[in-house]
Short mmCIF file of C-alpha atoms in Angstrom, two decimals:
data_model
loop_
_atom_site.label_atom_id
_atom_site.label_comp_id
_atom_site.label_asym_id
_atom_site.label_seq_id
_atom_site.Cartn_x
_atom_site.Cartn_y
_atom_site.Cartn_z
CA UNK Z 1 0.00 0.00 0.00
CA UNK Z 2 3.04 2.27 0.19
CA UNK Z 3 4.66 1.50 -3.20
CA UNK Z 4 2.89 4.30 -5.07
CA UNK Z 5 3.55 6.93 -2.42
CA UNK Z 6 7.24 6.01 -2.00
CA UNK Z 7 7.76 5.91 -5.77
CA UNK Z 8 6.20 9.38 -6.06
CA UNK Z 9 8.64 10.76 -3.45
CA UNK Z 10 11.63 9.23 -5.24
CA UNK Z 11 10.39 10.36 -8.67
CA UNK Z 12 9.96 13.90 -7.35
CA UNK Z 13 13.48 13.86 -5.96
CA UNK Z 14 14.77 12.71 -9.38
CA UNK Z 15 13.05 15.82 -10.78
CA UNK Z 16 14.82 18.02 -8.26
CA UNK Z 17 11.95 18.24 -5.77
CA UNK Z 18 13.01 17.41 -2.23
CA UNK Z 19 10.69 15.76 0.31
CA UNK Z 20 11.03 16.09 4.08
CA UNK Z 21 9.54 14.00 6.89
CA UNK Z 22 7.92 11.34 4.73
CA UNK Z 23 6.87 8.29 6.74
CA UNK Z 24 6.84 4.79 5.31
CA UNK Z 25 7.55 1.21 6.41
CA UNK Z 26 10.54 -0.93 5.49
CA UNK Z 27 10.53 -4.68 5.99
CA UNK Z 28 13.58 -6.46 7.35
CA UNK Z 29 15.06 -9.74 6.17
CA UNK Z 30 13.07 -11.55 8.87
CA UNK Z 31 9.88 -9.73 7.81
CA UNK Z 32 9.76 -7.29 10.71
CA UNK Z 33 8.23 -3.90 9.98
CA UNK Z 34 10.43 -0.86 10.61
CA UNK Z 35 8.89 2.60 10.46
CA UNK Z 36 11.11 5.19 8.79
CA UNK Z 37 10.93 9.00 8.66
CA UNK Z 38 12.66 10.01 5.42
CA UNK Z 39 14.14 13.12 3.86
CA UNK Z 40 14.63 12.51 0.12
CA UNK Z 41 17.20 14.79 -1.56
CA UNK Z 42 18.28 14.86 -5.24
CA UNK Z 43 21.88 13.73 -5.86
CA UNK Z 44 23.67 15.83 -8.46
CA UNK Z 45 26.88 15.48 -10.42
CA UNK Z 46 29.54 18.15 -10.79
CA UNK Z 47 27.51 19.80 -13.53
CA UNK Z 48 24.41 20.01 -11.37
CA UNK Z 49 22.50 17.28 -13.16
CA UNK Z 50 20.30 15.01 -11.06
CA UNK Z 51 21.83 11.56 -11.09
CA UNK Z 52 19.98 9.93 -8.18
CA UNK Z 53 18.43 10.34 -4.79
CA UNK Z 54 19.89 10.33 -1.30
CA UNK Z 55 17.52 9.34 1.49
CA UNK Z 56 18.34 10.25 5.07
CA UNK Z 57 16.06 8.34 7.39
CA UNK Z 58 15.23 7.94 11.04
CA UNK Z 59 13.95 4.76 12.68
CA UNK Z 60 10.68 5.85 14.33
CA UNK Z 61 9.33 2.37 15.04
CA UNK Z 62 9.22 2.83 18.82
CA UNK Z 63 7.74 6.29 18.48
CA UNK Z 64 4.97 4.93 16.25
CA UNK Z 65 4.28 2.17 18.76
CA UNK Z 66 4.04 4.77 21.52
CA UNK Z 67 1.71 6.90 19.38
CA UNK Z 68 -0.44 3.84 18.71
CA UNK Z 69 -0.64 3.10 22.43
CA UNK Z 70 -1.57 6.70 23.19
CA UNK Z 71 -4.27 6.54 20.54
CA UNK Z 72 -5.62 3.31 22.06
CA UNK Z 73 -5.67 4.85 25.55
CA UNK Z 74 -7.39 7.95 24.18
CA UNK Z 75 -10.07 5.80 22.53
CA UNK Z 76 -10.56 3.81 25.73
CA UNK Z 77 -10.86 7.03 27.71
CA UNK Z 78 -13.35 8.43 25.21
CA UNK Z 79 -15.44 5.25 25.50
CA UNK Z 80 -15.23 5.41 29.30
CA UNK Z 81 -16.39 9.03 29.35
CA UNK Z 82 -19.21 8.44 26.90
CA UNK Z 83 -20.59 5.37 28.66
CA UNK Z 84 -20.02 6.49 32.28
CA UNK Z 85 -23.08 6.27 34.51
CA UNK Z 86 -22.55 9.88 35.56
CA UNK Z 87 -22.96 13.15 33.68
CA UNK Z 88 -19.57 14.37 32.46
CA UNK Z 89 -19.17 17.68 30.68
CA UNK Z 90 -16.32 19.98 29.84
CA UNK Z 91 -15.82 23.61 28.97
CA UNK Z 92 -12.93 25.37 27.27
CA UNK Z 93 -11.12 28.41 28.63
CA UNK Z 94 -13.94 30.63 27.35
CA UNK Z 95 -16.65 28.70 29.17
CA UNK Z 96 -17.96 27.05 26.00
CA UNK Z 97 -19.09 23.42 26.11
CA UNK Z 98 -16.48 21.06 24.68
CA UNK Z 99 -17.49 17.78 26.35
CA UNK Z 100 -20.95 16.29 26.91
CA UNK Z 101 -21.24 12.58 27.52
CA UNK Z 102 -24.18 10.24 26.97
CA UNK Z 103 -25.41 10.52 30.58
CA UNK Z 104 -25.36 14.32 30.42
CA UNK Z 105 -27.40 14.09 27.22
CA UNK Z 106 -29.80 11.61 28.84
CA UNK Z 107 -30.61 13.69 31.90
CA UNK Z 108 -30.78 17.07 30.14
CA UNK Z 109 -32.33 15.88 26.84
CA UNK Z 110 -29.73 17.98 24.99
CA UNK Z 111 -27.42 16.13 22.59
CA UNK Z 112 -23.72 16.95 22.25
CA UNK Z 113 -24.41 18.55 18.88
CA UNK Z 114 -26.97 20.87 20.46
CA UNK Z 115 -24.72 22.10 23.27
CA UNK Z 116 -21.15 22.07 21.96
CA UNK Z 117 -19.77 25.58 21.51
CA UNK Z 118 -22.48 27.16 23.70
CA UNK Z 119 -21.80 28.94 26.98
CA UNK Z 120 -22.68 26.53 29.78
CA UNK Z 121 -23.28 29.11 32.51
CA UNK Z 122 -25.12 31.67 30.36
CA UNK Z 123 -27.44 29.22 28.64
CA UNK Z 124 -28.00 26.27 30.98
CA UNK Z 125 -27.74 27.60 34.55
CA UNK Z 126 -30.52 29.50 36.31
CA UNK Z 127 -29.96 33.16 37.11
CA UNK Z 128 -29.65 32.67 40.88
CA UNK Z 129 -26.84 30.13 40.42
CA UNK Z 130 -24.92 31.74 37.54
CA UNK Z 131 -22.51 33.66 39.78
CA UNK Z 132 -21.71 30.69 42.03
CA UNK Z 133 -21.28 28.22 39.16
CA UNK Z 134 -19.14 30.67 37.18
CA UNK Z 135 -16.93 31.17 40.27
CA UNK Z 136 -16.39 27.37 40.51
CA UNK Z 137 -15.40 27.16 36.84
CA UNK Z 138 -13.23 30.29 37.01
CA UNK Z 139 -11.39 28.81 40.00
CA UNK Z 140 -10.80 25.57 38.12
CA UNK Z 141 -9.45 27.58 35.18
CA UNK Z 142 -6.92 28.98 37.65
CA UNK Z 143 -6.00 25.50 38.91
CA UNK Z 144 -8.26 25.53 41.99
CA UNK Z 145 -10.49 22.48 41.80
CA UNK Z 146 -13.84 22.10 43.57
CA UNK Z 147 -15.55 19.01 44.98
CA UNK Z 148 -19.20 18.32 45.89
CA UNK Z 149 -20.63 21.57 44.56
CA UNK Z 150 -24.41 21.45 44.13
CA UNK Z 151 -26.24 23.33 41.40
CA UNK Z 152 -29.26 22.88 39.13
CA UNK Z 153 -29.24 22.25 35.38
CA UNK Z 154 -32.37 22.76 33.34
CA UNK Z 155 -33.37 20.23 30.72
CA UNK Z 156 -34.58 20.90 27.22
CA UNK Z 157 -38.14 20.58 28.57
CA UNK Z 158 -37.37 23.11 31.36
CA UNK Z 159 -37.28 20.49 34.13
CA UNK Z 160 -34.83 21.03 36.97
CA UNK Z 161 -32.06 18.49 37.50
CA UNK Z 162 -29.95 18.84 40.64
CA UNK Z 163 -26.28 17.96 40.12
CA UNK Z 164 -23.47 17.31 42.59
CA UNK Z 165 -20.30 18.35 40.78
CA UNK Z 166 -16.55 17.84 40.98
CA UNK Z 167 -14.83 20.45 38.80
CA UNK Z 168 -11.35 19.43 37.64
CA UNK Z 169 -8.80 21.50 35.74
CA UNK Z 170 -8.07 20.24 32.20
CA UNK Z 171 -4.49 20.71 30.95
CA UNK Z 172 -2.74 20.15 27.63
CA UNK Z 173 0.44 18.10 27.11
CA UNK Z 174 2.56 21.07 28.24
CA UNK Z 175 0.62 21.52 31.48
CA UNK Z 176 -1.23 24.64 30.31
CA UNK Z 177 -4.82 25.01 31.53
CA UNK Z 178 -7.18 24.71 28.59
CA UNK Z 179 -10.52 24.07 30.25
CA UNK Z 180 -12.51 22.32 32.96
CA UNK Z 181 -13.97 18.84 33.20
CA UNK Z 182 -17.00 18.38 35.42
CA UNK Z 183 -17.94 14.95 36.73
CA UNK Z 184 -21.39 15.07 38.22
CA UNK Z 185 -24.00 13.02 39.97
CA UNK Z 186 -27.71 13.41 39.41
CA UNK Z 187 -29.06 14.02 42.93
CA UNK Z 188 -32.52 15.17 41.90
CA UNK Z 189 -34.31 12.29 43.64
CA UNK Z 190 -32.14 12.66 46.73
CA UNK Z 191 -32.96 16.37 46.90
CA UNK Z 192 -36.66 15.59 46.56
CA UNK Z 193 -36.38 13.05 49.38
CA UNK Z 194 -34.51 15.58 51.54
CA UNK Z 195 -37.22 18.15 50.83
CA UNK Z 196 -39.92 15.66 51.79
CA UNK Z 197 -38.09 14.80 55.03
CA UNK Z 198 -37.79 18.48 55.86
CA UNK Z 199 -41.51 18.97 55.20
CA UNK Z 200 -42.41 16.02 57.44
CA UNK Z 201 -40.08 17.34 60.17
CA UNK Z 202 -41.68 20.78 59.95
CA UNK Z 203 -45.16 19.26 60.09
CA UNK Z 204 -44.16 17.19 63.12
CA UNK Z 205 -42.71 20.26 64.82
CA UNK Z 206 -45.93 22.19 64.18
CA UNK Z 207 -48.00 19.24 65.44
CA UNK Z 208 -45.98 19.04 68.68
CA UNK Z 209 -45.98 22.80 69.25
CA UNK Z 210 -49.71 23.19 68.65
CA UNK Z 211 -50.94 19.96 70.28
CA UNK Z 212 -53.77 20.44 72.79
CA UNK Z 213 -51.78 18.43 75.33
CA UNK Z 214 -48.52 19.09 77.16
CA UNK Z 215 -45.63 17.34 75.43
CA UNK Z 216 -42.36 17.15 77.31
CA UNK Z 217 -39.10 15.44 76.33
CA UNK Z 218 -35.82 14.78 78.10
CA UNK Z 219 -32.43 13.54 76.87
CA UNK Z 220 -30.42 10.61 78.27
CA UNK Z 221 -29.20 12.84 81.10
CA UNK Z 222 -32.69 13.79 82.19
CA UNK Z 223 -32.39 17.30 80.77
CA UNK Z 224 -35.43 18.86 79.12
CA UNK Z 225 -35.14 19.04 75.34
CA UNK Z 226 -38.82 19.26 74.39
CA UNK Z 227 -41.47 21.60 75.82
CA UNK Z 228 -44.42 22.46 73.69
CA UNK Z 229 -46.79 25.42 73.84
CA UNK Z 230 -49.37 23.58 75.97
CA UNK Z 231 -46.67 22.57 78.48
CA UNK Z 232 -45.63 26.22 78.67
CA UNK Z 233 -49.25 27.37 79.07
CA UNK Z 234 -50.06 25.11 82.02
CA UNK Z 235 -46.72 25.45 83.84
CA UNK Z 236 -46.06 29.10 83.05
CA UNK Z 237 -42.50 28.07 82.12
CA UNK Z 238 -41.35 29.10 78.66
CA UNK Z 239 -39.38 26.57 76.67
#
C-alpha cells in the first residue's frame, strides 16, 4: 500500500523536488516492519544534473508504537467518558461546552451537537446560580479544583435536574490550563427526598408545638429538650 507513495517521493526527488519528513515502512530480512521517517534529496553530479536520490532516514518504530498506544488509551478514555453512569461535561477556557457525555445528554435531553460551543453558565444555569457556578469554573481555570458543589441544570423541557459536581482542571500536554472537566451526579431524587423529610419534620414540629396536650421530652441525662406550647401554658415556664 506504500509503493505508489514512496515511488512518487523518489520520482519527485529525481526531478529536483526534495521531500522532508515522509513516513513509510521498510521490511527487514526476517519480515519485521520498521517505520522510517525520510528526507529525500536529489543527488547531483559536478555539472548540477540530477543523477539519483539520497535518502536520510530515522527509525521511528518505537515512536509509532508509543503513538499507537496513546491513541488506544485515548479511545478507551473516550469510551469510558461516553458510557459512564454519571454526567460528564467539559468547557474550554472561554466557558464554551467542549465535552458532553451520553449521561449528560440523557438527563438534560440535549445532545452533544446541540450544546457544543455554547456557553454553559449563560445558557444552561438558572440566574440565581450563575454567579456561584461561574466562580467554581473560574477557580478551576486557575488550577483551583472544587468538589461536591451542588447546582441545578435545566433540561430541554425546562425540568430542573440537581447535580453534585466535581470540577477538575483540564491541561494540555505542556501543562497549560485549557478548560474544565466536570464529573457530576444526578441528585434530583435525593434532593426531593430531603425536601420531603424536611416537610415532614416541619409538620411534626408544628404538630408538637400546637398539640392540645402538654408534650415534654428529656435527653439521656434527664435534661429537658422538648417543651411544647401547651406545656408552657399550664406550667407558666417558657421553653
